[in-house]
Short mmCIF file of C-alpha atoms in Angstrom, two decimals:
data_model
loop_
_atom_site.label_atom_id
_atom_site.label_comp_id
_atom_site.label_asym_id
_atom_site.label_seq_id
_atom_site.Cartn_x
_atom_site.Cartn_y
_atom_site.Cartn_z
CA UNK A 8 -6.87 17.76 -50.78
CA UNK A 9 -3.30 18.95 -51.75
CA UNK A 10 -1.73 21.21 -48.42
CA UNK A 11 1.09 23.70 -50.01
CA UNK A 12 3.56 23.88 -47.47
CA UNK A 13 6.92 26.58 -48.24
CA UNK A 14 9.85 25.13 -48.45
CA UNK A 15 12.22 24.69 -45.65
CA UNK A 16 15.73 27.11 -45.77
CA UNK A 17 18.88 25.95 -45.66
CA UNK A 18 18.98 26.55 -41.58
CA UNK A 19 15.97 24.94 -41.28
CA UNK A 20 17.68 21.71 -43.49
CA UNK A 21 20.43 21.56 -40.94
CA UNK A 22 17.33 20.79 -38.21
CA UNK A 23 20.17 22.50 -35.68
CA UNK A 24 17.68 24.48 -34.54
CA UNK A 25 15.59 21.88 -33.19
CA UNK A 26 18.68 19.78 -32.07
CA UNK A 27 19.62 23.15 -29.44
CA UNK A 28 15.95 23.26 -28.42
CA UNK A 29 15.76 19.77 -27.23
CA UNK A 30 19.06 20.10 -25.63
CA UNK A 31 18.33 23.46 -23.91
CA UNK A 32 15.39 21.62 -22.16
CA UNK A 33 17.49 18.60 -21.64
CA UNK A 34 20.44 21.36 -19.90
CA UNK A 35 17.36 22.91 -17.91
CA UNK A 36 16.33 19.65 -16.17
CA UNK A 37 19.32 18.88 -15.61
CA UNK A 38 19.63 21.14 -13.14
CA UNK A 39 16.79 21.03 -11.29
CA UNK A 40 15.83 18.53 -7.86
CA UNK A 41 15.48 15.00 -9.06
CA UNK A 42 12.42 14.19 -7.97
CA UNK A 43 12.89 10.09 -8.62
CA UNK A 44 12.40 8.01 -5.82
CA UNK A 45 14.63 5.39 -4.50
CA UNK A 46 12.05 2.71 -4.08
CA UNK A 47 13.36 -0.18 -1.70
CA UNK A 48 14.69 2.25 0.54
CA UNK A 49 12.88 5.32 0.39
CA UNK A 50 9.25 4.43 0.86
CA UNK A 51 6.21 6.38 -0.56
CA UNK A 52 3.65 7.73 1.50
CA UNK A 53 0.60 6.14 1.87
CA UNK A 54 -2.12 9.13 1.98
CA UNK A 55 -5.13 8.66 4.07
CA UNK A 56 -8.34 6.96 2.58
CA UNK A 57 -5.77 4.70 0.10
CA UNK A 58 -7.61 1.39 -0.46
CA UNK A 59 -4.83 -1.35 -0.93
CA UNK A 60 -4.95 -4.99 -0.54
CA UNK A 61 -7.92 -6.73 1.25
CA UNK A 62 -7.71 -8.97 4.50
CA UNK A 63 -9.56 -10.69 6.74
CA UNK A 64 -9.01 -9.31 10.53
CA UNK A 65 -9.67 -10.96 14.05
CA UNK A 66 -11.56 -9.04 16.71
CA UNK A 67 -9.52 -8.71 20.33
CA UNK A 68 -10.04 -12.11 21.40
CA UNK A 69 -8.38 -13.56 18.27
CA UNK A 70 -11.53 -15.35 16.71
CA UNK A 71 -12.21 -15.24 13.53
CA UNK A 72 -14.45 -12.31 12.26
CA UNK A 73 -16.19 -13.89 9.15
CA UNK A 74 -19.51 -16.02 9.44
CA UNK A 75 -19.64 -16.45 5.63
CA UNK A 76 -22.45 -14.68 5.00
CA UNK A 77 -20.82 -14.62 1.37
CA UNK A 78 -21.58 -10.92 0.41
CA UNK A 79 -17.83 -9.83 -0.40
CA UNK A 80 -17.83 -12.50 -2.96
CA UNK A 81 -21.17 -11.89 -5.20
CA UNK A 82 -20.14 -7.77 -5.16
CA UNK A 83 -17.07 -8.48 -6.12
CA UNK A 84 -17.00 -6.89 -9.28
CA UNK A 85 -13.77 -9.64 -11.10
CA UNK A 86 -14.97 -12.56 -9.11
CA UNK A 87 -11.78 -12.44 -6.99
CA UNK A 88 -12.94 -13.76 -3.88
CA UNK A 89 -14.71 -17.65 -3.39
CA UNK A 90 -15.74 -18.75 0.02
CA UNK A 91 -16.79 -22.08 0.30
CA UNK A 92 -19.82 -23.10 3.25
CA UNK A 93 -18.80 -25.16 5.91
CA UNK A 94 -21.96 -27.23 4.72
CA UNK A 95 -24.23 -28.66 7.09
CA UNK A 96 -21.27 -30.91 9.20
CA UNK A 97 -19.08 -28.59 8.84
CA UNK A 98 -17.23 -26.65 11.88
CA UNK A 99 -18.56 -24.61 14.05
CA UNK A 100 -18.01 -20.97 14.67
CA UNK A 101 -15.60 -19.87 17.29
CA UNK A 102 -17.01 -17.64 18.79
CA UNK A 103 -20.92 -16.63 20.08
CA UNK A 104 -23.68 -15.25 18.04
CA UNK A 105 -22.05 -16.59 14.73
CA UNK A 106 -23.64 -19.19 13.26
CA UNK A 107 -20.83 -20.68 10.73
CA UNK A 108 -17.06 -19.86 9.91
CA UNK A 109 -16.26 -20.56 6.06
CA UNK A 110 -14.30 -23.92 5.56
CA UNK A 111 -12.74 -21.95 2.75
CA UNK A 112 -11.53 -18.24 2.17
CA UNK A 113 -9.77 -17.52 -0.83
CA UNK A 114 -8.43 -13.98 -2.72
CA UNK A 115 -6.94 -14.10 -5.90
CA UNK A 116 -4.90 -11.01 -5.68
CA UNK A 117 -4.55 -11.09 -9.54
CA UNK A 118 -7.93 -10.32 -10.21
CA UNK A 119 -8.41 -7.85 -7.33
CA UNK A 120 -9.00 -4.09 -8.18
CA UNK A 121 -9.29 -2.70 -4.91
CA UNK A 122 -12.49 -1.58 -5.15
CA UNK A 123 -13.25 -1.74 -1.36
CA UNK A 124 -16.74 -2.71 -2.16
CA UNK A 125 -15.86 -5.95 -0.05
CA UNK A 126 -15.32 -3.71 2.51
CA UNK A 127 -18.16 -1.73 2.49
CA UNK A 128 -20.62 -4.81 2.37
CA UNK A 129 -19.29 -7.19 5.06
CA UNK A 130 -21.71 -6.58 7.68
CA UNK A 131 -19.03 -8.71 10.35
CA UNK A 132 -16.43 -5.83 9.50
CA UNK A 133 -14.09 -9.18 9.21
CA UNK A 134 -12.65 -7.58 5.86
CA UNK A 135 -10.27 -4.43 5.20
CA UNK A 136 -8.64 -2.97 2.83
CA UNK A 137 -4.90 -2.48 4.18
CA UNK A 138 -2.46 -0.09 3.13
CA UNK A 139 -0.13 -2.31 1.31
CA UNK A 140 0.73 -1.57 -2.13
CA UNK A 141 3.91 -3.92 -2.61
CA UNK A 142 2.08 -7.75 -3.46
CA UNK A 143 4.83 -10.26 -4.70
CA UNK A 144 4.51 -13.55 -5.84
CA UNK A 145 6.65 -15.74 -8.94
CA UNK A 146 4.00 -17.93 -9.20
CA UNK A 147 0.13 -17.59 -9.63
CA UNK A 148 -0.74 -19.74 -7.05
CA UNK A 149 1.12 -17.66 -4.56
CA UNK A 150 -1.07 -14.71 -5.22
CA UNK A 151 -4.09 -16.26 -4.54
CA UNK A 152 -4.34 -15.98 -0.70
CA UNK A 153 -5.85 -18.57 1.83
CA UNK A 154 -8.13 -17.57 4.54
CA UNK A 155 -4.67 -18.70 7.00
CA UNK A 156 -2.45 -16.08 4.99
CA UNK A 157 -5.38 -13.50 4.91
CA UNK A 158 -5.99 -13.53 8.66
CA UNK A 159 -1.76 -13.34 8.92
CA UNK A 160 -1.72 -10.53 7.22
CA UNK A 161 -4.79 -8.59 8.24
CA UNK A 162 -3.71 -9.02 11.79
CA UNK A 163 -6.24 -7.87 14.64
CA UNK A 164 -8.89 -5.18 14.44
CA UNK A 165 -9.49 -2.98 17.32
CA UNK A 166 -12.70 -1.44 16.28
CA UNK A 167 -16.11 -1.90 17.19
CA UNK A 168 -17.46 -5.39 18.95
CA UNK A 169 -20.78 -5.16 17.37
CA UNK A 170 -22.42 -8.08 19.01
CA UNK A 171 -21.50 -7.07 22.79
CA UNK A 172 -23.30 -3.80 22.13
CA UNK A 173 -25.82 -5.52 20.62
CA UNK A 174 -26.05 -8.01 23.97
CA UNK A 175 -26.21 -4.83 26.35
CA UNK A 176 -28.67 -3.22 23.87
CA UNK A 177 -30.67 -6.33 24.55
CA UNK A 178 -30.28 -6.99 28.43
CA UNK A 179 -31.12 -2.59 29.02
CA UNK A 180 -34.23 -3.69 26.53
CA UNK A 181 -35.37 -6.41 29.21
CA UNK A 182 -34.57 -4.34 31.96
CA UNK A 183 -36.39 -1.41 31.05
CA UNK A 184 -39.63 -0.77 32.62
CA UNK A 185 -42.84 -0.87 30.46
CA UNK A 186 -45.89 1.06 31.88
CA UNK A 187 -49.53 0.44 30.36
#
C-alpha cells in the first residue's frame, strides 16, 4: 500500500519551525524549579510501608531471633537466602524455647527483590525488611551478607516477645480453675 503524502513547502524544508518549538520548550523549563535531587547530601524520603533490604534482628536481650525453621528461604521467590542446620552436634540456641540457631545465614543481596515475603513468613519475627535503599559493594562476595553482618545491620527489635506471652498464657492456663 502506497501512502500519498503532499509535499513539504519551502518553510517546512528549512525544519525552523520545529527547531523554535523544541527550543521554546527547552526556554520554558528552563525557567521553572529544578526538581533534581542532590543525592549524597540531600536524602530522599523514605515513605511509610517501603520494603528495602532484609535483616535479621535481636530481641531486647540481644539473642538471636532465628531458630532456622528455614521458611524465608523456600518462599523466597530468586533463591536469595540459604540457611544451613546446625545438624544434630551442632550449637545450641541461646536463648529458651528455641530449639536450634542456624550455623549458617546467608543473603545474597544481588538476587534479592524485596519482596518482603521473608518477612511475612518468619514465624520468630527474626527478619525485617529495613528502610535502606543505598546497598554498596565492588565485589560480589561483598553483597552476599553473613548472618554476623545481617544481625549488625538489623540491629535490635523492640516488638513483641512472643514466647513470654506465650509462658504467662500458659502459667494463667494452669492456674485457672476448672469446675466439673
Amino acid at each position: 500500500m502506497i501512502v500519498k503524502r503532499k509535499p513539504l513547502n519551502w518553510l517546512e524544508r528549512l525544519y525552523l519551525p520545529a527547531i523554535l518549538g523544541g527550543l521554546n520548550v527547552t526556554l520554558r523549563h528552563f525557567f521553572r524549579k529544578k526538581v533534581t535531587m542532590q543525592y549524597p547530601e540531600e536524602r530522599w524520603v523514605v515513605p511509610e510501608g517501603y520494603r528495602g533490604a532484609p535483616y535479621l534482628v535481636k530481641d531486647q536481650e540481644g539473642k538471636t531471633k532465628c531458630v532456622s525453621c528455614q521458611l524465608c528461604e523456600f518462599v523466597c521467590p530468586p533463591k536469595a537466602i540459604r540457611i544451613t542446620p546446625p545438624g544434630p552436634n551442632g550449637q545450641q540456641a541461646d536463648r529458651a524455647n528455641a530449639e536450634k540457631m542456624p550455623a549458617e545465614f546467608e543473603i545474597n543481596m544481588l538476587r534479592c527483590i524485596y519482596c518482603g515475603f521473608c518477612q511475612e513468613v518468619c514465624p520468630e519475627e527474626a527478619i525485617f525488611l529495613q528502610k535502606d535503599y543505598s546497598l554498596v559493594g565492588s565485589s560480589r562476595e561483598e553483597m552476599i551478607y553473613n548472618k554476623e553482618k545481617l544481625l549488625a545491620l538489623g540491629g535490635t527489635h523492640g516488638g513483641i516477645q512472643k514466647w513470654k506471652l506465650k509462658l504467662e498464657e500458659a502459667k494463667e492456663q494452669e492456674s485457672f480453675p476448672v469446675k466439673l
